[in-house]
Amino acid sequence: MNSPDTAPPGHRAARRRPDLATITAWWRGLGGDGFLVLPPPKRGRYTQSDGHEDAAELLAARGSTGPASFAYWHWQSHERAFDRSGALTGELLLHWGGDHAAVAAGLGEGPTGFRVVDGGPRSAFRLDRVTHRDDAGLPDPMDPDGVRQFLDALDEPVDRRTSTPRYRALSPVEAEWLHDRLRDPLDLSAATRFAIPLERRDGLTPDETERLLRAWRVGYEGRLAEWDAWGELLHALLRHGHEEAWEIVAALGSRVSGVLREVPSERGLAVVRGFALAGDRGAVPAWLALHRSVHEPDAVRAAASLAAELAAPGVPETALRELYHALIGAVTADWSRRTGADHHTERQWAALAAIRFGTDDRLPRSLRVLAAYAARDHADLVREEALRPGRSVFVGTGTAEVLAAVDRYEAARDGLLSGTGPDLTAYEGTLGDVWHRYRTLTDADVRWLRERVSDPATGLQGLGFCLELLLSHGLATDSDVEALLPRRLKDLTKKYRTTYTEWRHPLVTLTCLALDLDHPAAGKLVSWWNGARPAWKDELRLLTHLGAPDEAKAAELWDFVVSPAHDVGQLMTWVLVRARLDGEHPLLVADRLIGTPGIREHDLCQVLIGVADPGQPLWHYAVDPRSRGWWQRAVEVAEHPGLSPAARAMGLRTARGHCLLHHPDQLCPAPTEAERAAALSWIARHAEG
């Protein structure tokens, strides 16, 4: 039932008070009893990490030292939820930290006319308007919020684990309600939201498909892909055998691969194969799926066949990596369908599959190498699972068979992995997960890193990753500078945000290297950093002072550090500069800063942990509680005999908040029970620390 303060359906514009004002007034009245709400966000609080930083600062300002529970929303959620007039047009996600039960109690049911839905201990709370449904569970078509909520519920998959999410079936009245929205006269913009949930369940009729096609061609002539429901309509066209489907495929190009995958045919297979061999890595999973549907059901034999074609000259290496991921996904999905496995069990099975594929002679060496790399951190997890008392998750596979597979893999691993590395085009967080492996470098690692630096195909992210490792370990040389200048300078001067990574912008690192080597290009690079354009570089310029440091550079850095300006690595840079100038460990430099006016404790803690190993600083802008590297270094700081009690306490506090203790499933890969038990034991021994 509608709240008394909620306007009748269809009259959102007539509400007397903006939704944002109502929600903000309610929000400001929350808090107390160990529960803190952060003020509504400005643009500076853009992510969840920003929210946690703001909470830490607010708690520190209030002198709070014990555990605290808090809630907030950030600017991305704000922009998605409110329009310019302050009307709520979608769910507002309320993020939180601390004790879930305390946050739930503190938020309560929400302001009048709205409701707060608890997403559970691993999700955000969701604030939305209270709306009305009839006895059949249907909204009034004239109530925009009720319709939105109804469609959002239909769009929630019941199974996300497959390549195409699976949705619950529609009831007859729900289906009829949706079909009614597609009656003549057809308004394409209005029809979009109703066509999508219908076709996700193979529900569009031939007549609806035809009318939508005509409206689409007229309304989006020359820009077909801009219509939100193009994928669902193409699916309907293929499903109904409509000849114009192939004209649409030709017009839209490789982006149609996922749709063709869902309606298998020889013609679709040929089209997707062409996309994949032309270098579109996104088409590779669809190619494997279609090849299996049309020719070879066995995933391993199908992948081996495709790998042979991907070995052709001109096909990028990323396509083969995509094929490996598609193979793992396919065999895991096959096994899950047979066994009804849950997500945790699927992950364990995928790890076992990677271990097996590392020594599977049916696959070419290129795929076996990728499998061996993927399995690198999973062998102990799989062995532990196989030896677990009681029923193993590896349904249909005996313990002896699993252990034998792990033994074969470990015997072959070093030979397969020598001179290999991660996919440098992967999501930054994926690369961050392996950063801790490179605290020491083998000769093969160094060769691989130098090859990637000199490869013209390596992008800015990859250059940042590789050059940072070479420089921080003291292994970068003139040849690395020559490999990048001058032919890569145009690329290197492009903006590349490294907010979430452990490495700096590659031009920062290259400038530091050139300065340290007194390379002839150093002056040109410094001049570029001192120039007026482009403006994005200004916040990074001071990070180059780590190259060939002197007292003047240290002084300029210090002036910035104690100013209110936003820190993106300047404090870390000053600590490392001061350590180089004074010939001491940067941990000791950072320790002496504790309590210094103008330096935020939160930033100093991040720097303290980050410089625990001066041979590989962690440049992340905030402590990453899901990273093994941060855990390891927090422990080192907490146990360092040369540090002050306050510095060691920072290390201990960081370790206590790590996901290894509280949310081990958020580490990638998940820790073994032995690893977690060791961490818990360490915390117990330092309980009084």
GROMACS .gro file of C-alpha atoms in nm, residues 32 97 106 184-185 188 201 234 281 283 350 364 421 524 606 644:
model
   16
   32GLY     CA    1   2.427   0.684   1.760
   97GLY     CA    2   3.120  -0.126   0.713
  106GLY     CA    3   2.062   0.163   1.257
  184ASP     CA    4  -0.050  -0.095  -3.154
  185PRO     CA    5   0.030   0.185  -3.180
  188LEU     CA    6   0.966   0.195  -2.967
  201ARG     CA    7   1.222  -1.603  -2.214
  234LEU     CA    8   1.811  -1.009  -3.312
  281ARG     CA    9   3.886  -1.192  -2.859
  283ALA     CA   10   3.407  -1.366  -3.025
  350ALA     CA   11   3.752  -2.526  -1.221
  364PRO     CA   12   4.852  -2.801  -2.760
  421GLY     CA   13   5.351  -1.400  -1.712
  524LYS     CA   14   6.309   1.630  -2.257
  606GLN     CA   15   4.903   0.312   0.374
  644SER     CA   16   5.794   0.253   1.729
   0.00000   0.00000   0.00000
